[in-house]
PDB file of C-alpha atoms in Angstrom:
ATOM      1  CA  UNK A   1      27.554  89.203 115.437  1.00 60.00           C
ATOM      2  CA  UNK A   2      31.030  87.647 116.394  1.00 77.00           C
ATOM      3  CA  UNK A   3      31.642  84.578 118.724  1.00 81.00           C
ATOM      4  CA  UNK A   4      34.496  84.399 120.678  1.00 87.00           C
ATOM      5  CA  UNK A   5      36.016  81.251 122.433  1.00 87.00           C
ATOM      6  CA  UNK A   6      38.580  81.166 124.731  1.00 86.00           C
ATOM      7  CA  UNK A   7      39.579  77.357 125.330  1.00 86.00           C
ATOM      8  CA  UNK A   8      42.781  79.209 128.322  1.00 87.00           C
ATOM      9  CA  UNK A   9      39.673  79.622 130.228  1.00 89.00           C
ATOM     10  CA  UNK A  10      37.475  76.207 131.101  1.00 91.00           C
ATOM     11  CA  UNK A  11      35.736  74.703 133.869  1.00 93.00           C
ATOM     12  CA  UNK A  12      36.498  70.870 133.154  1.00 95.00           C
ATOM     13  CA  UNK A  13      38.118  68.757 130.238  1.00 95.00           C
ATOM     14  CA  UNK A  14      37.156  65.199 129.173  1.00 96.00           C
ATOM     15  CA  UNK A  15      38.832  63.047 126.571  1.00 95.00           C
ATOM     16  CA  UNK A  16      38.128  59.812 124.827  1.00 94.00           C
ATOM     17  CA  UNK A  17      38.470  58.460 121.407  1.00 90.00           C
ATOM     18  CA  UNK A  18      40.730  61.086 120.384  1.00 91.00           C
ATOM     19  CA  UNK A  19      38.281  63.743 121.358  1.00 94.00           C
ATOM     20  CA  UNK A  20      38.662  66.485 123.650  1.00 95.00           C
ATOM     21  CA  UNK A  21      35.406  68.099 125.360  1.00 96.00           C
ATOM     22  CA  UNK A  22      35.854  71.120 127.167  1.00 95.00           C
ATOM     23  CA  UNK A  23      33.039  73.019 129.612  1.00 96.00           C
ATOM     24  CA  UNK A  24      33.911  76.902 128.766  1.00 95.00           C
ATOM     25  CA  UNK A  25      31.788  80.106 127.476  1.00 95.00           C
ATOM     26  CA  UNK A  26      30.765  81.482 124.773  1.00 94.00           C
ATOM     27  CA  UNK A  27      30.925  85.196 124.196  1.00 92.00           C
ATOM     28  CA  UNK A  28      28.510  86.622 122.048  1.00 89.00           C
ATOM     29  CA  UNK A  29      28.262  90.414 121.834  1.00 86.00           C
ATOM     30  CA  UNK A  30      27.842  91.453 125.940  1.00 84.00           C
ATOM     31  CA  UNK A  31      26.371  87.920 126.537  1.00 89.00           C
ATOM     32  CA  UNK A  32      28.381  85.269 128.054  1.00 91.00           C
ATOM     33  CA  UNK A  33      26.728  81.555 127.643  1.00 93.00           C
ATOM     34  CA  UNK A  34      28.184  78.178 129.083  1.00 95.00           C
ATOM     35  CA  UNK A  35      28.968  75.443 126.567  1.00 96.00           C
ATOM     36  CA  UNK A  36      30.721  72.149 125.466  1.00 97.00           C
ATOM     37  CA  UNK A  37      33.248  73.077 122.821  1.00 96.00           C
ATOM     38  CA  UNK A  38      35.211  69.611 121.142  1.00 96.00           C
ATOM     39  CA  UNK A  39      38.393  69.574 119.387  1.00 94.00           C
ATOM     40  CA  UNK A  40      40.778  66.932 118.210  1.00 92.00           C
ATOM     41  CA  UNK A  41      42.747  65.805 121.146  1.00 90.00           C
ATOM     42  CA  UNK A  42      46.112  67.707 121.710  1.00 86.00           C
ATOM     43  CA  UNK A  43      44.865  70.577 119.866  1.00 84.00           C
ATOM     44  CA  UNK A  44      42.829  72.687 121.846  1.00 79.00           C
ATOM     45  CA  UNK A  45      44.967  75.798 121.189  1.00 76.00           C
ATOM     46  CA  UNK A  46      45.730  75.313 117.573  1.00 80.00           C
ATOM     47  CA  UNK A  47      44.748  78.748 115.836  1.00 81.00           C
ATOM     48  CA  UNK A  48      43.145  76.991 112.536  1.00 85.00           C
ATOM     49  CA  UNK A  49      40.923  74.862 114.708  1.00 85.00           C
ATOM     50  CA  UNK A  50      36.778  75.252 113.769  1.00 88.00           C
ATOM     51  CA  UNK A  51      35.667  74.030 117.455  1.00 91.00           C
ATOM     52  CA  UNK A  52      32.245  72.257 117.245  1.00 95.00           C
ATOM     53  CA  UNK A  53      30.048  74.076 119.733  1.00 96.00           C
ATOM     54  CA  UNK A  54      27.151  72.887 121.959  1.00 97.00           C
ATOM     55  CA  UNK A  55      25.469  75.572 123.902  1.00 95.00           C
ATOM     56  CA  UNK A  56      23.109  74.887 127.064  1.00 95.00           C
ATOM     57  CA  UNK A  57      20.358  76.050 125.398  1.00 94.00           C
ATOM     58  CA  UNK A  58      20.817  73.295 122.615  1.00 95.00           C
ATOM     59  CA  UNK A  59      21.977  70.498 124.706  1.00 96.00           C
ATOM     60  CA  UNK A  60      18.286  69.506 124.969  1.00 96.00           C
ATOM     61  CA  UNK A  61      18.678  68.071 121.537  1.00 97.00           C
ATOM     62  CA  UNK A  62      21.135  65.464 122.793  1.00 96.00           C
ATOM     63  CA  UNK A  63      18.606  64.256 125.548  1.00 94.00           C
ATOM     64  CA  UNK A  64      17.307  60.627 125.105  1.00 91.00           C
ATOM     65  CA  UNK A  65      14.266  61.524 126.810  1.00 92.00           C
ATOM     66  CA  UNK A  66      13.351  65.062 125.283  1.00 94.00           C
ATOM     67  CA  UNK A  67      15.742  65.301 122.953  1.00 93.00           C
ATOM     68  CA  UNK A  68      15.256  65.184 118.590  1.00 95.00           C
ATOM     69  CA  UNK A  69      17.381  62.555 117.593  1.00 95.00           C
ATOM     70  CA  UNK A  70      17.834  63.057 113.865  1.00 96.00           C
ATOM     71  CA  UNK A  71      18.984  66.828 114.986  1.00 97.00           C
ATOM     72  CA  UNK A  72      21.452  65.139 116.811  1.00 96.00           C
ATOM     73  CA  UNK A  73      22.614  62.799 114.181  1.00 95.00           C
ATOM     74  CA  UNK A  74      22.791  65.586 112.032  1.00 96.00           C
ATOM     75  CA  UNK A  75      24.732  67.876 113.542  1.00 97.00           C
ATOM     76  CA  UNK A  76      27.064  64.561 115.167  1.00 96.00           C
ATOM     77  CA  UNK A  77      27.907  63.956 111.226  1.00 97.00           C
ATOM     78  CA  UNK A  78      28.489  67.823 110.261  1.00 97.00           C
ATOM     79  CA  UNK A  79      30.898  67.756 113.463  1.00 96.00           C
ATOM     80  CA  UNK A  80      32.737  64.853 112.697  1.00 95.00           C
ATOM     81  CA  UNK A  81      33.787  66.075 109.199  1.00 95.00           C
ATOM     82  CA  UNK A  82      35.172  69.102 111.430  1.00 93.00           C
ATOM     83  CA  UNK A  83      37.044  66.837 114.038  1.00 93.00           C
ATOM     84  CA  UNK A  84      38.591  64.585 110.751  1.00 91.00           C
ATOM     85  CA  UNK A  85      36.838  62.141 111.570  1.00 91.00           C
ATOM     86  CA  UNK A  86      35.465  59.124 109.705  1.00 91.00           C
ATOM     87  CA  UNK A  87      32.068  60.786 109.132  1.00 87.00           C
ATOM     88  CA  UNK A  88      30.702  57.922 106.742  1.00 92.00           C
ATOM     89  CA  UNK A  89      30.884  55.447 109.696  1.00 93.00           C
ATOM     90  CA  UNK A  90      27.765  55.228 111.703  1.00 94.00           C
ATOM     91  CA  UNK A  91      29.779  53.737 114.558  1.00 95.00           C
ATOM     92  CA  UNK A  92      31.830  57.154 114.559  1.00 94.00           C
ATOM     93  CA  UNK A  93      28.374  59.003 114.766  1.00 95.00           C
ATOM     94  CA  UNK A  94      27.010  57.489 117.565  1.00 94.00           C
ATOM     95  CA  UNK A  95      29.968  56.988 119.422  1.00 95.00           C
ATOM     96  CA  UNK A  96      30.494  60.929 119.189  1.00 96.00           C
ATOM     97  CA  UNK A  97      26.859  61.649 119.616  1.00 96.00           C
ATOM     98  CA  UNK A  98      26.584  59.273 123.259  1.00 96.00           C
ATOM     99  CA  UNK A  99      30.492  61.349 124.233  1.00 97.00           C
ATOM    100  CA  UNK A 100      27.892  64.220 123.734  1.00 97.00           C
ATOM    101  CA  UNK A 101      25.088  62.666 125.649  1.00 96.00           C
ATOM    102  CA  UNK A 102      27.660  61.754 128.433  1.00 96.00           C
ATOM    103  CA  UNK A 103      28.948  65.080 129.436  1.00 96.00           C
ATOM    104  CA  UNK A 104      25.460  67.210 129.240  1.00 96.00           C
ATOM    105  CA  UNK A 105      25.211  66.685 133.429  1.00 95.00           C
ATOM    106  CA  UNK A 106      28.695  68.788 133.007  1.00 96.00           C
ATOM    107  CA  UNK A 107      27.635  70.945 130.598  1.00 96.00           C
ATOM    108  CA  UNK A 108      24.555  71.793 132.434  1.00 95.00           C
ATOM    109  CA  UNK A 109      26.213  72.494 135.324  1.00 94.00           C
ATOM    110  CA  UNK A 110      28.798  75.116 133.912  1.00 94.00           C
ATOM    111  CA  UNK A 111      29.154  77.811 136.720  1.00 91.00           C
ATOM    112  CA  UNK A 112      28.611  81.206 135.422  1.00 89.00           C
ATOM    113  CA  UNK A 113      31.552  83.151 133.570  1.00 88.00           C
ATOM    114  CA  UNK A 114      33.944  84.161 136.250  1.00 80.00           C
ATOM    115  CA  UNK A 115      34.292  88.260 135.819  1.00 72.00           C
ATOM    116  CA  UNK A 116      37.397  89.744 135.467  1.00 64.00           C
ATOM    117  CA  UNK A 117      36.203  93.052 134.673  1.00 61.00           C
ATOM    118  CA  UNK A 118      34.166  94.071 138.455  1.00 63.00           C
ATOM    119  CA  UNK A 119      34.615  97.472 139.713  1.00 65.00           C
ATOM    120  CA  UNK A 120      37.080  98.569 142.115  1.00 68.00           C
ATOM    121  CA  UNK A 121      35.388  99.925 145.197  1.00 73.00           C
ATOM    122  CA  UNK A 122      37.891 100.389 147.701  1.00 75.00           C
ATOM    123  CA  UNK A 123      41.571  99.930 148.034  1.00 77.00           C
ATOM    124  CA  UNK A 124      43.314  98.755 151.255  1.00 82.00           C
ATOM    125  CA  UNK A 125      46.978  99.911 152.285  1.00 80.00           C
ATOM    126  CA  UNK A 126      48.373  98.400 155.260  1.00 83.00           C
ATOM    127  CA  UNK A 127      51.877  99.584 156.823  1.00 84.00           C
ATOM    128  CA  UNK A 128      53.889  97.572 159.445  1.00 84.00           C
ATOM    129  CA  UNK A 129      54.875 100.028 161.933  1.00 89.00           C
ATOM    130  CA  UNK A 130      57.770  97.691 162.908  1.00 88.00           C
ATOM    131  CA  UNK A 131      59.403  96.927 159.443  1.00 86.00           C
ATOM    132  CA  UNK A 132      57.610  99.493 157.477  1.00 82.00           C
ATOM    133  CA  UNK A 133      56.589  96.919 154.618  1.00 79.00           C
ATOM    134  CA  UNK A 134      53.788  98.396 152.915  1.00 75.00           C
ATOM    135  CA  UNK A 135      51.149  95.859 151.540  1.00 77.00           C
ATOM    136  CA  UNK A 136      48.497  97.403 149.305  1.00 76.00           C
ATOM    137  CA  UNK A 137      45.165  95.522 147.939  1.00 75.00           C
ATOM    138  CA  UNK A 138      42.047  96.668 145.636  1.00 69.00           C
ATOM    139  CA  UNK A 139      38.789  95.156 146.739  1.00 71.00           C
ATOM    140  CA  UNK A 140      36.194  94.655 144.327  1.00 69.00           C
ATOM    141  CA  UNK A 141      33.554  93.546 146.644  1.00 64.00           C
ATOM    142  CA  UNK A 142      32.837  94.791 150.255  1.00 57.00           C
ATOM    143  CA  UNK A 143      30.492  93.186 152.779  1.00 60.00           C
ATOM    144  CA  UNK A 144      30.127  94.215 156.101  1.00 57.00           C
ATOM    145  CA  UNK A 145      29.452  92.211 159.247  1.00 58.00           C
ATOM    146  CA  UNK A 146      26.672  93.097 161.708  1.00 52.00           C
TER     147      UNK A 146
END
């Protein structure tokens, strides 16, 4: 099953420490599932980037009241080796796993993926009678009042 990522299209950005957090989706197959994706700062569009990836699902692992704390630890060391970044220093762990535990309130709170792809169900083309400009506009959602 393939993952796509596309960092163009976020709903925030945070940085500290050199670290870049971003509040996206993750596209797996037909399903589309918020997330916190981090990167090195100033590279969020570099091509042989390995983002480290925490879904919603997972962010319950980051929790200090619910959460599993060697999990976290963990998977804080595995993703500093992918940011470069001094994964031998427990300082570097925690201070990556509490940027983590910072940003779950935004994580959590990831809108759903904006669709691009809805239907066309009507089309709209208005003609000034006076100038004769012609304005024309496809509607993908109708509501009517009454």
């Amino acid at each position: 099953m393939d993952f796509n990522l596309d960092l163009s299209k976020r709903q925030w950005t945070k940085t500290r420490d050199g670290i870049t957090a971003i509040g996206t989706w993750l596209r797996q197959g037909d399903t589309i599932r918020p997330c916190m994706v981090l990167v090195p700062a100033g590279r969020e569009l570099d091509e042989r980037l390995i983002p480290c990836v925490v879904t919603q699902d997972r962010a319950w692992i980051w929790s200090e009241d619910v959460g599993d704390p060697a999990e976290a630890a963990r998977t804080a060391f595995q993703f500093a080796q992918l940011l470069g970044l001094s994964c031998h220093e427990p300082r570097t762990i925690i201070r990556l796993a509490m940027f983590i535990h910072d940003h779950l309130g935004d994580l959590l709170t990831i809108k759903p993926f904006p669709r691009d792809d809805r239907a066309v169900v009507a089309e709209v083309v208005l003609t000034n009678n006076t100038t004769g400009q012609v304005v024309e506009q496809e509607m993908t959602d109708v509501r009517f009042a009454g």
